[in-house]
Short mmCIF file of C-alpha atoms in Angstrom, two decimals:
data_model
loop_
_atom_site.label_atom_id
_atom_site.label_comp_id
_atom_site.label_asym_id
_atom_site.label_seq_id
_atom_site.Cartn_x
_atom_site.Cartn_y
_atom_site.Cartn_z
CA MET A 1207 0.00 0.00 0.00
CA ALA A 1208 1.28 3.43 -0.88
CA GLU A 1209 2.60 5.27 2.16
CA LYS A 1210 0.70 8.33 3.25
CA PRO A 1211 2.29 9.37 6.52
CA GLU A 1212 0.21 12.53 6.78
CA PHE A 1213 -2.93 10.47 6.44
CA ASP A 1214 -1.74 8.12 9.18
CA ALA A 1215 -0.94 11.07 11.41
CA PHE A 1216 -4.42 12.46 10.83
CA VAL A 1217 -5.97 9.12 11.73
CA VAL A 1218 -4.00 8.86 14.95
CA ALA A 1219 -4.82 12.43 15.91
CA ARG A 1220 -8.52 12.39 15.11
CA TRP A 1221 -9.48 8.76 15.65
CA SER A 1222 -10.98 9.20 19.07
CA ALA A 1223 -13.03 12.24 18.11
CA LEU A 1224 -14.37 10.53 15.01
CA LEU A 1225 -15.12 7.36 16.91
CA ARG A 1226 -17.06 9.26 19.54
CA THR A 1227 -19.25 10.87 16.92
CA ALA A 1228 -19.67 7.57 15.13
CA TYR A 1229 -20.70 5.91 18.37
CA LEU A 1230 -23.32 8.54 19.04
CA LEU A 1231 -24.69 7.95 15.56
CA THR A 1232 -24.60 4.15 15.65
CA ARG A 1233 -24.87 3.43 19.39
CA ASP A 1234 -22.75 0.33 18.95
CA GLU A 1235 -18.99 0.14 19.46
CA GLY A 1236 -18.35 -2.33 16.66
CA ARG A 1237 -20.51 -0.48 14.20
CA ALA A 1238 -18.93 2.80 15.18
CA GLU A 1239 -15.47 1.46 14.49
CA ASP A 1240 -16.63 0.00 11.19
CA LEU A 1241 -18.18 3.32 10.25
CA VAL A 1242 -15.01 5.26 11.06
CA GLN A 1243 -12.86 2.82 9.12
CA THR A 1244 -15.19 2.99 6.14
CA ALA A 1245 -15.08 6.78 6.16
CA LEU A 1246 -11.32 6.83 6.56
CA THR A 1247 -10.90 4.35 3.72
CA LYS A 1248 -12.81 6.69 1.46
CA LEU A 1249 -10.72 9.56 2.73
CA TRP A 1250 -7.52 7.66 1.93
CA PHE A 1251 -8.46 7.50 -1.74
CA ALA A 1252 -9.37 11.16 -1.83
CA TRP A 1253 -6.48 12.28 0.37
CA ASP A 1254 -4.41 13.92 -2.38
CA ARG A 1255 -7.40 15.86 -3.62
CA VAL A 1256 -8.67 17.17 -0.32
CA GLU A 1257 -7.82 20.81 0.07
CA GLY A 1258 -7.33 22.20 3.55
CA ASP A 1259 -8.58 20.47 6.68
CA PRO A 1260 -9.72 16.92 5.85
CA GLU A 1261 -11.85 16.63 8.96
CA PRO A 1262 -15.04 18.23 7.60
CA TYR A 1263 -14.73 16.01 4.55
CA VAL A 1264 -14.38 12.79 6.51
CA ARG A 1265 -17.12 13.77 8.94
CA ARG A 1266 -19.47 14.35 6.07
CA ILE A 1267 -18.65 10.91 4.74
CA LEU A 1268 -19.20 9.52 8.21
CA VAL A 1269 -22.69 10.94 8.58
CA ASN A 1270 -23.77 10.15 5.05
CA THR A 1271 -22.45 6.62 5.22
CA HIS A 1272 -24.29 6.03 8.45
CA THR A 1273 -27.52 7.28 6.91
CA SER A 1274 -26.90 5.08 3.92
CA TRP A 1275 -26.38 1.96 6.03
CA TRP A 1276 -29.40 2.75 8.13
CA ARG A 1277 -31.65 3.17 5.15
CA ARG A 1278 -30.36 -0.01 3.63
CA ARG A 1279 -31.32 -1.86 6.79
CA TRP A 1280 -27.82 -3.24 6.72
CA TRP A 1281 -27.93 -2.83 10.40
CA SER A 1282 -30.78 -3.55 12.67
CA GLU A 1283 -32.12 -0.14 13.50
CA ARG A 1284 -35.72 0.53 12.60
CA ALA A 1285 -36.63 3.68 14.46
CA THR A 1286 -40.22 3.91 13.31
CA ASP A 1287 -41.02 0.42 14.57
CA ARG A 1288 -39.40 1.19 17.86
CA VAL A 1289 -41.48 4.28 18.41
CA ILE A 1290 -44.65 2.36 17.69
CA GLU A 1291 -43.58 -0.19 20.22
CA LEU A 1292 -42.90 2.43 22.83
CA ALA A 1293 -46.28 3.96 22.37
CA GLU A 1294 -47.83 0.62 23.16
CA ARG A 1295 -45.80 -0.06 26.26
CA ASP A 1296 -47.27 0.04 29.68
CA ALA A 1297 -46.17 2.97 31.78
CA PRO A 1298 -44.19 1.05 34.45
CA ALA A 1299 -41.80 -0.28 31.84
CA GLU A 1300 -40.95 3.24 30.88
CA ALA A 1301 -39.35 4.05 34.20
CA THR A 1302 -36.11 2.58 32.99
CA MET A 1303 -36.04 4.65 29.84
CA ASP A 1304 -33.90 7.73 29.61
CA LEU A 1305 -32.80 10.35 27.18
CA TRP A 1306 -30.11 8.10 25.73
CA THR A 1307 -32.75 5.56 24.82
CA ALA A 1308 -34.98 8.25 23.39
CA LEU A 1309 -32.12 9.56 21.25
CA GLY A 1310 -31.84 6.10 19.81
CA HIS A 1311 -35.39 6.38 18.53
CA LEU A 1312 -34.59 9.31 16.27
CA PRO A 1313 -34.27 8.71 12.54
CA PRO A 1314 -30.65 9.02 11.36
CA GLY A 1315 -31.00 12.46 9.88
CA GLN A 1316 -32.47 13.95 13.04
CA ARG A 1317 -29.98 12.10 15.19
CA ALA A 1318 -27.13 13.44 13.09
CA VAL A 1319 -28.37 16.98 13.54
CA VAL A 1320 -28.61 16.50 17.32
CA VAL A 1321 -25.14 14.95 17.54
CA LEU A 1322 -23.52 17.62 15.41
CA ARG A 1323 -25.27 20.47 17.20
CA TYR A 1324 -24.99 19.27 20.81
CA PHE A 1325 -21.93 17.07 20.83
CA ASP A 1326 -19.70 18.49 18.12
CA ASP A 1327 -21.00 21.95 19.00
CA LEU A 1328 -21.46 23.02 15.42
CA THR A 1329 -23.55 25.99 14.43
CA GLU A 1330 -26.58 25.53 12.23
CA ALA A 1331 -24.57 26.70 9.24
CA GLN A 1332 -21.70 24.36 10.03
CA THR A 1333 -24.12 21.48 10.56
CA ALA A 1334 -25.74 22.23 7.21
CA ALA A 1335 -22.37 22.27 5.52
CA GLN A 1336 -21.45 19.00 7.17
CA LEU A 1337 -24.67 17.32 6.14
CA GLY A 1338 -24.75 18.88 2.71
CA CYS A 1339 -28.19 20.39 3.18
CA SER A 1340 -29.70 23.80 3.74
CA VAL A 1341 -29.75 25.66 7.05
CA GLY A 1342 -33.52 25.52 6.84
CA THR A 1343 -33.39 21.74 6.74
CA VAL A 1344 -31.15 21.69 9.78
CA LYS A 1345 -33.58 23.94 11.63
CA SER A 1346 -36.59 21.85 10.76
CA GLN A 1347 -34.82 18.59 11.60
CA HIS A 1348 -33.61 20.06 14.86
CA ALA A 1349 -37.12 21.12 15.78
CA LYS A 1350 -38.55 17.75 14.80
CA ALA A 1351 -35.90 15.96 16.83
CA LEU A 1352 -36.58 17.96 19.95
CA ARG A 1353 -40.32 17.49 19.55
CA ARG A 1354 -39.84 13.79 19.05
CA LEU A 1355 -37.65 13.52 22.12
CA ARG A 1356 -40.15 15.48 24.13
CA ASP A 1357 -43.04 13.38 22.94
CA ASP A 1358 -41.23 10.13 23.35
CA VAL A 1359 -43.20 8.09 25.81
CA ALA A 1360 -40.01 7.28 27.66
CA MET A 1361 -39.28 10.92 28.27
CA VAL A 1362 -42.85 11.77 29.13
CA THR A 1363 -42.90 9.03 31.73
CA SER A 1364 -39.51 9.95 33.11
CA THR A 1365 -40.57 13.57 33.41
CA GLU A 1366 -43.84 12.67 35.07
CA GLU A 1367 -42.11 10.42 37.53
CA ALA A 1368 -39.48 12.99 38.31
CA SER A 1369 -42.08 15.61 39.06
CA SER A 1370 -44.27 13.34 41.18
CA MET B 1031 -36.72 19.55 26.22
CA ASN B 1032 -33.74 20.40 28.36
CA GLN B 1033 -30.96 21.01 25.86
CA ASP B 1034 -28.23 20.92 28.50
CA LEU B 1035 -29.39 17.44 29.33
CA ILE B 1036 -28.92 16.43 25.70
CA THR B 1037 -25.38 17.80 25.68
CA ARG B 1038 -24.55 16.06 28.95
CA THR B 1039 -26.04 12.75 27.87
CA LEU B 1040 -24.17 12.71 24.58
CA ALA B 1041 -20.89 13.66 26.25
CA GLU B 1042 -21.24 10.96 28.88
CA HIS B 1043 -22.01 8.21 26.40
CA ALA B 1044 -19.39 9.28 23.86
CA THR B 1045 -16.58 8.47 26.27
CA SER B 1046 -17.61 4.84 26.39
CA VAL B 1047 -15.56 4.16 23.23
CA ASP B 1048 -12.43 5.92 24.43
CA HIS B 1049 -10.75 2.60 25.17
CA ARG B 1050 -10.76 1.75 21.47
CA GLY B 1051 -7.63 3.35 20.07
CA PRO B 1052 -6.76 3.78 16.40
CA ASP B 1053 -6.21 0.53 14.58
CA LEU B 1054 -3.98 1.56 11.71
CA GLY B 1055 -3.17 -2.02 10.76
CA SER B 1056 -6.79 -2.88 10.24
CA LEU B 1057 -7.40 0.36 8.38
CA HIS B 1058 -4.46 -0.23 6.05
CA ALA B 1059 -5.74 -3.73 5.36
CA ARG B 1060 -9.13 -2.32 4.48
CA VAL B 1061 -7.60 0.23 2.15
CA ALA B 1062 -5.51 -2.47 0.51
CA THR B 1063 -8.61 -4.60 -0.06
CA ALA B 1064 -10.46 -1.66 -1.57
CA ARG B 1065 -7.51 -0.95 -3.84
CA ARG B 1066 -7.40 -4.54 -5.04
CA ARG B 1067 -11.10 -4.38 -5.78
CA ARG B 1068 -10.64 -1.20 -7.73
CA HIS B 1069 -7.83 -2.69 -9.76
CA ALA B 1070 -9.99 -5.72 -10.48
CA THR B 1071 -12.84 -3.48 -11.52
CA ALA B 1072 -10.59 -1.38 -13.72
CA GLY B 1073 -9.34 -4.50 -15.46
CA ALA B 1074 -12.84 -5.79 -15.84
CA THR B 1075 -13.96 -2.44 -17.20
CA ALA B 1076 -11.51 -2.77 -20.06
CA VAL B 1077 -13.05 -6.13 -20.89
CA GLY B 1078 -16.45 -4.55 -20.44
CA ALA B 1079 -15.64 -1.97 -23.06
CA LEU B 1080 -15.07 -4.74 -25.56
CA VAL B 1081 -18.28 -6.44 -24.51
CA ALA B 1082 -20.16 -3.17 -24.86
CA ALA B 1083 -18.73 -2.65 -28.31
CA GLY B 1084 -19.92 -6.11 -29.29
CA LEU B 1085 -23.36 -5.45 -27.87
CA THR B 1086 -23.66 -2.20 -29.76
CA ALA B 1087 -22.68 -3.89 -32.98
CA GLY B 1088 -25.31 -6.53 -32.34
CA LEU B 1089 -27.94 -3.91 -31.76
CA VAL B 1090 -27.14 -2.19 -35.02
CA VAL B 1091 -27.65 -5.47 -36.82
CA GLY B 1092 -30.77 -6.21 -34.83
CA GLY B 1093 -32.08 -2.71 -35.40
CA GLU B 1094 -34.38 -2.34 -32.38
CA GLY B 1095 -35.58 1.06 -33.41
CA GLY B 1096 -32.11 2.41 -32.96
CA VAL B 1097 -32.42 2.47 -29.19
CA PRO B 1098 -30.09 0.15 -27.35
CA HIS B 1099 -31.38 -2.00 -24.52
CA PRO B 1100 -28.43 -3.05 -22.40
CA ALA B 1101 -28.24 -6.78 -22.15
CA PRO B 1102 -28.13 -8.35 -18.69
CA VAL B 1103 -24.73 -7.96 -17.20
CA PRO B 1104 -22.75 -11.19 -17.23
CA THR B 1105 -22.39 -12.51 -13.72
CA THR B 1106 -22.21 -15.65 -11.66
CA PRO B 1107 -24.33 -16.60 -8.68
CA SER B 1108 -21.48 -16.08 -6.25
CA GLN B 1109 -20.58 -12.71 -7.60
CA SER B 1110 -21.75 -9.76 -5.54
CA GLN B 1111 -23.03 -6.73 -7.36
CA SER B 1112 -20.09 -4.70 -6.17
CA GLU B 1113 -17.82 -7.05 -8.03
CA SER B 1114 -19.95 -7.32 -11.13
CA VAL B 1115 -18.73 -6.08 -14.45
CA LEU B 1116 -20.54 -3.13 -15.93
CA PRO B 1117 -19.99 -2.25 -19.56
CA TYR B 1118 -17.88 0.83 -20.14
CA ARG B 1119 -20.04 3.59 -21.57
CA THR B 1120 -18.53 6.38 -23.60
CA GLN B 1121 -21.92 8.05 -23.86
CA ALA B 1122 -25.27 7.92 -22.14
CA VAL B 1123 -27.29 4.78 -22.80
CA GLU B 1124 -31.09 4.72 -22.91
CA VAL B 1125 -33.11 1.84 -21.47
CA LEU B 1126 -36.66 1.55 -22.72
CA PRO B 1127 -39.29 -1.07 -21.93
CA ALA B 1128 -40.41 -3.42 -24.64
CA ASP B 1129 -43.70 -2.56 -26.32
CA ASP B 1130 -45.49 -5.51 -24.75
CA ALA B 1131 -44.01 -5.13 -21.26
CA ARG B 1132 -47.17 -3.65 -19.76
CA SER B 1133 -49.35 -6.45 -21.00
CA GLN B 1134 -47.14 -8.93 -19.17
CA ALA B 1135 -47.08 -7.03 -15.89
CA SER B 1136 -48.33 -8.70 -12.76
CA ARG B 1137 -48.98 -7.48 -9.26
CA VAL B 1138 -47.26 -8.46 -6.07
CA GLU B 1139 -48.29 -11.74 -4.49
CA VAL B 1140 -47.24 -13.85 -1.52
CA ILE B 1141 -44.77 -16.54 -2.55
CA ALA B 1142 -43.91 -17.89 0.90
CA ALA B 1143 -45.09 -17.35 4.45
CA PRO B 1144 -43.17 -19.54 6.92
CA ALA B 1145 -44.17 -19.20 10.58
CA ASN B 1146 -42.89 -20.67 13.82
CA ASP B 1147 -44.52 -23.71 15.37
CA PRO B 1148 -46.48 -22.90 18.55
CA GLY B 1149 -44.06 -22.52 21.45
CA GLU B 1150 -40.96 -22.64 19.29
CA PRO B 1151 -38.64 -19.66 19.71
CA VAL B 1152 -36.58 -20.48 16.61
CA LEU B 1153 -37.61 -20.92 12.99
CA GLU B 1154 -35.23 -22.08 10.30
CA VAL B 1155 -36.44 -22.14 6.73
CA THR B 1156 -35.11 -22.21 3.21
CA VAL B 1157 -36.87 -19.96 0.76
CA LEU B 1158 -36.62 -20.22 -2.98
CA PRO B 1159 -37.14 -16.67 -4.25
CA GLU B 1160 -38.63 -17.58 -7.58
CA ALA B 1161 -40.24 -14.27 -8.44
CA GLU B 1162 -38.36 -11.55 -10.24
CA LEU B 1163 -38.65 -9.01 -7.46
CA ILE B 1164 -38.75 -9.97 -3.83
CA GLU B 1165 -39.65 -8.26 -0.60
CA ASP B 1166 -39.67 -10.01 2.75
CA LEU B 1167 -41.62 -8.72 5.71
CA PRO B 1168 -40.95 -10.31 9.10
CA TYR B 1169 -43.51 -10.00 11.87
CA CYS B 1170 -43.66 -10.89 15.54
CA ARG B 1171 -46.73 -10.83 17.73
CA ALA B 1172 -45.73 -11.16 21.36
CA ALA B 1173 -45.24 -9.34 24.60
CA LEU B 1174 -43.26 -6.15 24.41
CA ASP B 1175 -40.09 -7.47 25.98
CA LEU B 1176 -39.18 -9.64 23.00
CA TRP B 1177 -37.26 -8.85 19.84
CA LEU B 1178 -37.28 -10.76 16.61
CA VAL B 1179 -33.95 -11.39 14.90
CA VAL B 1180 -33.86 -12.49 11.25
CA GLN B 1181 -30.58 -13.84 9.92
CA TYR B 1182 -30.03 -14.57 6.27
CA GLY B 1183 -27.63 -17.01 4.71
CA GLY B 1184 -25.65 -14.20 3.17
CA GLY B 1185 -24.83 -12.78 6.58
CA ALA B 1186 -27.31 -9.89 6.61
CA ARG B 1187 -29.70 -9.55 9.49
CA GLN B 1188 -32.54 -7.39 10.61
CA THR B 1189 -34.30 -7.03 13.91
CA MET B 1190 -37.61 -5.69 15.05
CA PRO B 1191 -39.49 -5.38 18.32
CA CYS B 1192 -42.36 -7.76 18.92
CA THR B 1193 -45.69 -6.13 19.63
CA PRO B 1194 -48.98 -7.58 20.92
CA GLY B 1195 -50.92 -6.23 17.98
CA ALA B 1196 -48.52 -7.19 15.21
CA ASP B 1197 -50.15 -8.11 11.93
CA LEU B 1198 -49.63 -11.81 11.25
CA SER B 1199 -49.99 -11.30 7.53
CA PRO B 1200 -48.25 -8.06 6.73
CA GLU B 1201 -49.29 -6.67 3.42
CA PHE B 1202 -46.91 -5.52 0.80
CA PRO B 1203 -46.26 -1.86 1.48
CA SER B 1204 -47.42 0.77 -0.88
CA GLN B 1205 -44.44 2.12 -2.73
CA PRO B 1206 -43.69 4.23 -5.72
CA PHE B 1207 -41.96 1.46 -7.58
CA HIS B 1208 -39.91 -1.51 -6.89
CA THR B 1209 -36.64 -1.67 -8.67
CA THR B 1210 -34.60 -3.66 -6.25
CA VAL B 1211 -34.64 -7.18 -4.95
CA ARG B 1212 -34.74 -6.94 -1.17
CA PHE B 1213 -34.37 -10.50 -0.06
CA SER B 1214 -31.52 -12.30 1.64
CA ASP B 1215 -28.26 -10.43 1.70
CA LEU B 1216 -29.61 -7.33 0.03
CA GLU B 1217 -27.43 -7.86 -2.97
CA PRO B 1218 -29.78 -8.21 -5.89
CA ASP B 1219 -29.32 -10.93 -8.40
CA LEU B 1220 -29.39 -9.78 -11.93
CA PRO B 1221 -31.97 -10.94 -14.45
CA ASP B 1222 -31.39 -14.47 -15.68
CA SER B 1223 -29.25 -15.34 -12.67
CA PRO B 1224 -30.01 -18.82 -11.40
CA VAL B 1225 -32.48 -18.83 -8.52
CA GLU B 1226 -30.58 -19.72 -5.39
CA PRO B 1227 -32.31 -20.95 -2.23
CA VAL B 1228 -31.77 -18.71 0.77
CA ASP B 1229 -31.45 -20.01 4.32
CA VAL B 1230 -33.21 -17.86 6.86
CA ARG B 1231 -33.09 -18.21 10.64
CA LEU B 1232 -35.53 -16.34 12.82
CA PHE B 1233 -35.56 -16.29 16.59
CA VAL B 1234 -37.03 -14.28 19.40
CA THR B 1235 -34.85 -13.01 22.18
CA THR B 1236 -35.28 -11.17 25.41
CA ALA B 1237 -32.03 -9.33 24.75
CA ASP B 1238 -32.62 -5.71 23.84
CA VAL B 1239 -30.84 -5.67 20.52
CA ASP B 1240 -30.35 -1.93 20.73
CA ASP B 1241 -28.20 -2.23 23.80
CA THR B 1242 -26.83 -5.79 23.67
CA PRO B 1243 -23.82 -6.96 21.65
CA ARG B 1244 -24.82 -9.16 18.76
CA ARG B 1245 -22.99 -12.18 20.11
CA LEU B 1246 -25.25 -12.18 23.18
CA TRP B 1247 -28.55 -12.10 21.36
CA GLU B 1248 -28.82 -15.88 21.23
CA GLU B 1249 -28.41 -16.11 24.99
CA GLY B 1250 -31.75 -14.36 25.28
CA ILE B 1251 -33.66 -17.02 23.35
CA PRO B 1252 -36.34 -18.38 25.70
CA THR B 1253 -36.86 -22.12 26.03
CA SER B 1254 -40.41 -21.71 24.79
CA THR B 1255 -42.53 -18.79 23.79
CA THR B 1256 -46.06 -17.69 23.09
CA ALA B 1257 -44.73 -15.44 20.36
CA GLN B 1258 -46.10 -15.85 16.87
CA PHE B 1259 -43.54 -14.83 14.32
CA GLY B 1260 -42.54 -15.50 10.77
CA LEU B 1261 -41.82 -14.05 7.43
CA VAL B 1262 -44.09 -13.10 4.57
CA VAL B 1263 -42.23 -13.11 1.30
CA HIS B 1264 -43.81 -11.14 -1.50
CA GLY B 1265 -42.81 -11.46 -5.09
CA GLN B 1266 -43.67 -9.83 -8.33
CA THR B 1267 -43.18 -11.58 -11.62
CA SER B 1268 -43.58 -8.53 -13.77
CA PRO B 1269 -41.00 -8.64 -16.47
CA ILE B 1270 -37.67 -7.13 -15.76
CA VAL B 1271 -37.50 -4.55 -18.50
CA GLY B 1272 -33.82 -3.97 -18.27
CA THR B 1273 -30.95 -3.19 -16.02
CA ILE B 1274 -29.81 0.27 -15.12
CA VAL B 1275 -26.19 0.28 -13.97
CA GLY B 1276 -26.63 -3.36 -13.14
CA ARG B 1277 -29.87 -3.12 -11.20
CA PRO B 1278 -33.00 -4.77 -12.49
CA VAL B 1279 -36.01 -2.61 -13.16
CA SER B 1280 -39.57 -3.86 -13.13
CA VAL B 1281 -42.15 -2.42 -15.45
CA LEU B 1282 -44.78 -1.85 -12.75
CA GLY B 1283 -44.79 -0.41 -9.27
CA GLU B 1284 -47.65 0.63 -7.02
CA PHE B 1285 -47.84 3.57 -4.71
CA GLU B 1286 -50.79 5.03 -2.85
CA GLY B 1287 -53.27 3.28 -5.07
CA ARG B 1288 -51.67 4.37 -8.28
CA ASP B 1289 -49.81 2.33 -10.82
CA TRP B 1290 -46.40 3.61 -11.82
CA TRP B 1291 -44.97 2.38 -15.07
CA PHE B 1292 -41.34 2.37 -15.96
CA VAL B 1293 -41.07 4.46 -19.10
CA ARG B 1294 -37.41 5.25 -19.48
CA GLY B 1295 -33.99 4.78 -17.98
CA VAL B 1296 -30.70 6.44 -18.71
CA GLU B 1297 -27.20 5.35 -17.78
CA ALA B 1298 -24.61 8.11 -17.62
CA PRO B 1299 -21.28 7.67 -19.37
CA THR B 1300 -18.85 5.79 -17.16
CA GLY B 1301 -17.16 8.15 -14.75
CA ALA B 1302 -19.65 10.98 -15.28
CA GLU B 1303 -20.31 13.15 -12.25
CA THR B 1304 -23.63 14.47 -13.53
CA LEU B 1305 -26.46 13.19 -15.64
CA THR B 1306 -28.94 15.51 -17.29
CA VAL B 1307 -32.22 14.23 -18.64
CA GLU B 1308 -34.81 16.24 -20.51
CA LEU B 1309 -38.37 15.26 -19.71
CA PRO B 1310 -40.89 16.20 -22.37
CA ALA B 1311 -44.22 17.68 -21.38
CA SER B 1312 -46.65 15.06 -20.14
CA ASP B 1313 -50.20 14.77 -18.87
CA SER B 1314 -49.03 12.25 -16.28
CA ASP B 1315 -47.24 12.63 -12.97
CA ARG B 1316 -43.76 11.19 -12.98
CA MET B 1317 -41.21 9.88 -10.51
CA VAL B 1318 -37.49 10.17 -11.07
CA GLN B 1319 -35.27 7.73 -9.20
CA PRO B 1320 -31.49 7.74 -9.26
CA VAL B 1321 -29.77 4.40 -9.57
CA VAL B 1322 -26.22 4.11 -8.38
CA HIS B 1323 -23.57 1.43 -8.48
CA ASP B 1324 -20.62 2.26 -6.27
CA VAL B 1325 -17.70 -0.11 -5.98
CA ASP B 1326 -16.76 1.59 -2.73
CA ILE B 1327 -19.86 0.60 -0.87
CA ILE B 1328 -20.85 -2.87 0.18
CA PRO B 1329 -23.71 -3.31 -0.18
CA PRO B 1330 -23.64 -0.81 -3.00
CA THR B 1331 -26.24 1.57 -4.38
CA SER B 1332 -26.79 4.27 -1.83
CA SER B 1333 -28.52 7.00 -3.72
CA GLU B 1334 -28.23 9.57 -0.99
CA THR B 1335 -24.92 10.29 -2.66
CA VAL B 1336 -26.92 11.82 -5.49
CA GLN B 1337 -28.50 15.23 -5.53
CA ILE B 1338 -31.42 15.71 -7.89
CA SER B 1339 -32.32 19.09 -9.25
CA LEU B 1340 -35.55 19.79 -11.08
CA ASP B 1341 -35.36 22.77 -13.42
CA GLY B 1342 -32.36 24.06 -11.51
CA GLN B 1343 -33.88 23.67 -8.03
CA ASP B 1344 -32.41 21.04 -5.73
CA VAL B 1345 -34.85 18.43 -4.48
CA ASP B 1346 -34.22 17.68 -0.83
CA HIS B 1347 -35.59 14.36 0.38
CA ARG B 1348 -32.63 13.48 2.51
CA PHE B 1349 -34.47 13.85 5.74
CA ASP B 1350 -37.81 12.41 4.93
CA GLU B 1351 -39.01 9.70 7.22
CA PRO B 1352 -37.80 6.36 5.95
CA ARG B 1353 -40.23 4.97 3.46
CA VAL B 1354 -40.59 1.27 3.92
CA ALA B 1355 -39.33 -0.72 0.97
CA PHE B 1356 -38.24 2.36 -0.80
CA LEU B 1357 -34.50 2.24 -0.84
CA ASP B 1358 -33.58 5.24 -2.85
CA GLU B 1359 -34.44 8.22 -0.82
CA THR B 1360 -33.46 10.91 -3.26
CA THR B 1361 -36.45 10.74 -5.49
CA ALA B 1362 -38.05 13.57 -7.37
CA PHE B 1363 -41.78 13.79 -7.93
CA VAL B 1364 -42.54 15.60 -11.15
CA PRO B 1365 -46.15 16.73 -11.51
CA ALA B 1366 -47.88 16.59 -14.84
CA GLY B 1367 -46.86 19.37 -17.14
CA GLY B 1368 -43.48 20.37 -18.25
CA PRO B 1369 -41.22 20.04 -20.04
CA HIS B 1370 -38.59 19.71 -17.30
CA THR B 1371 -34.86 19.34 -16.98
CA ILE B 1372 -33.62 16.84 -14.42
CA GLU B 1373 -30.03 16.83 -13.29
CA LEU B 1374 -28.46 14.19 -11.08
CA ARG B 1375 -25.22 15.15 -9.41
CA LEU B 1376 -22.90 12.96 -7.40
CA THR B 1377 -22.27 14.55 -4.04
CA GLU B 1378 -20.16 11.78 -2.56
CA GLY B 1379 -17.93 9.15 -4.00
CA ILE B 1380 -15.31 9.16 -6.68
CA PRO B 1381 -16.92 9.49 -10.11
CA GLU B 1382 -14.64 6.96 -11.73
CA ASN B 1383 -15.83 4.38 -9.23
CA VAL B 1384 -19.50 5.22 -9.41
CA ASP B 1385 -21.95 4.29 -12.12
CA LEU B 1386 -24.84 6.69 -12.28
CA GLY B 1387 -28.22 6.15 -13.83
CA VAL B 1388 -31.83 7.20 -13.54
CA ALA B 1389 -35.18 5.47 -13.83
CA ILE B 1390 -38.29 7.40 -14.78
CA PHE B 1391 -41.78 6.18 -13.93
CA GLU B 1392 -45.09 7.54 -15.04
CA ALA B 1393 -48.45 7.32 -13.27
CA ASP B 1394 -51.54 5.98 -14.95
#
């Protein structure tokens, strides 16, 4: 394999940060690592053509690849089914639910917006650039995500229990 | 919603992978594999160019109205689509349905519906997907603390929560059109490929698959269960009217009570980053669906790497709710009228490794 020491240095330096984001997107250590490696493999081929900081480029690949895998049902996530299930659960079972669980119920696009905004601390404009969509889309997805989290039965129950 | 709580929750959970350091060796191995695949594809492409030249010559002799219909791509049963050979195209290639394709169209029907025996937590079946286009819908009616895991012979799997009110005979979902085989390992066979039986293993587990490592799922299989679960396999034997960048296209799809007929496909020249298609004025609504073959992605064909613009305006479907059985999310709806100019633009991937095409469907 052709040597690309700068690429290797980038991987070593940014691995942990990328893996954290990937984990928040996938919620599975193995999948997160797979996702990061897939994104970095794509970056390796594009390395000589990337101008400036490669991190935004690889992060965009990361998010898009995750969405792609999710939609292909390559992995097991099926957020819409899960939400239906939650709505049918009895209240006592919800006591164990928390925000982390509720975040897992978000569709990949909304989850990506939440992760980029609240974990990576990106602005709306930066998030839009990362996701390759408009700022308006980020705003609407952000609002939908927060509404969905709020309406999630798990969160409703947790909130009710906390206040009682 | 407390936004500080979101920030805190994400930060706390993110650190749980901090023990996994960079694995450069594994990454280099992955890159090396991808490079080998690319070299293999490049070599195959050269052969493909010769094959394409031969096909074109044949078409001239055959004289099918001067419009080439790409022949099925040569393949073998063990060959994944990502490794398949696509003809090299120096210019865009049109794919049109045969004149009698509509008269041969059929609707979706159930071709298999295996279910577990009462009390049995595991079901192992072999399904022969004989129809041209396949969709499998698992179901599980049970208490809410069970998950259904479906494992396919090819290594793919899917999971779903069991619910007390689950439909035991799930109907084929309404969809705009169905261009992709969805059974087994999600790698579609091409037309005329031999029909291969697919082993499927289904089991219920008490393990929460969202939060439990895959290797522990089986430990949650109960000794017996009241769960009713199984798989309904739908198939459609409508004629495959052609392949677009290696993917089969059926002549008929159904969506929200309307029939959608495949009317035209276009394959971009090999290596093209954009594909522009002029749609003439029409009294019918139309759907435009990108079709992508990417040697970088296994399984391939993730059309979210394509941006569609309609008359210069980008169509943004990236964040729509997932539409069941509708794999290609970046789809443009084109209302009756026109004419229109459609442009597909690759937004991710390396053009020389991506084959780009489009399928156009028209409503009755």
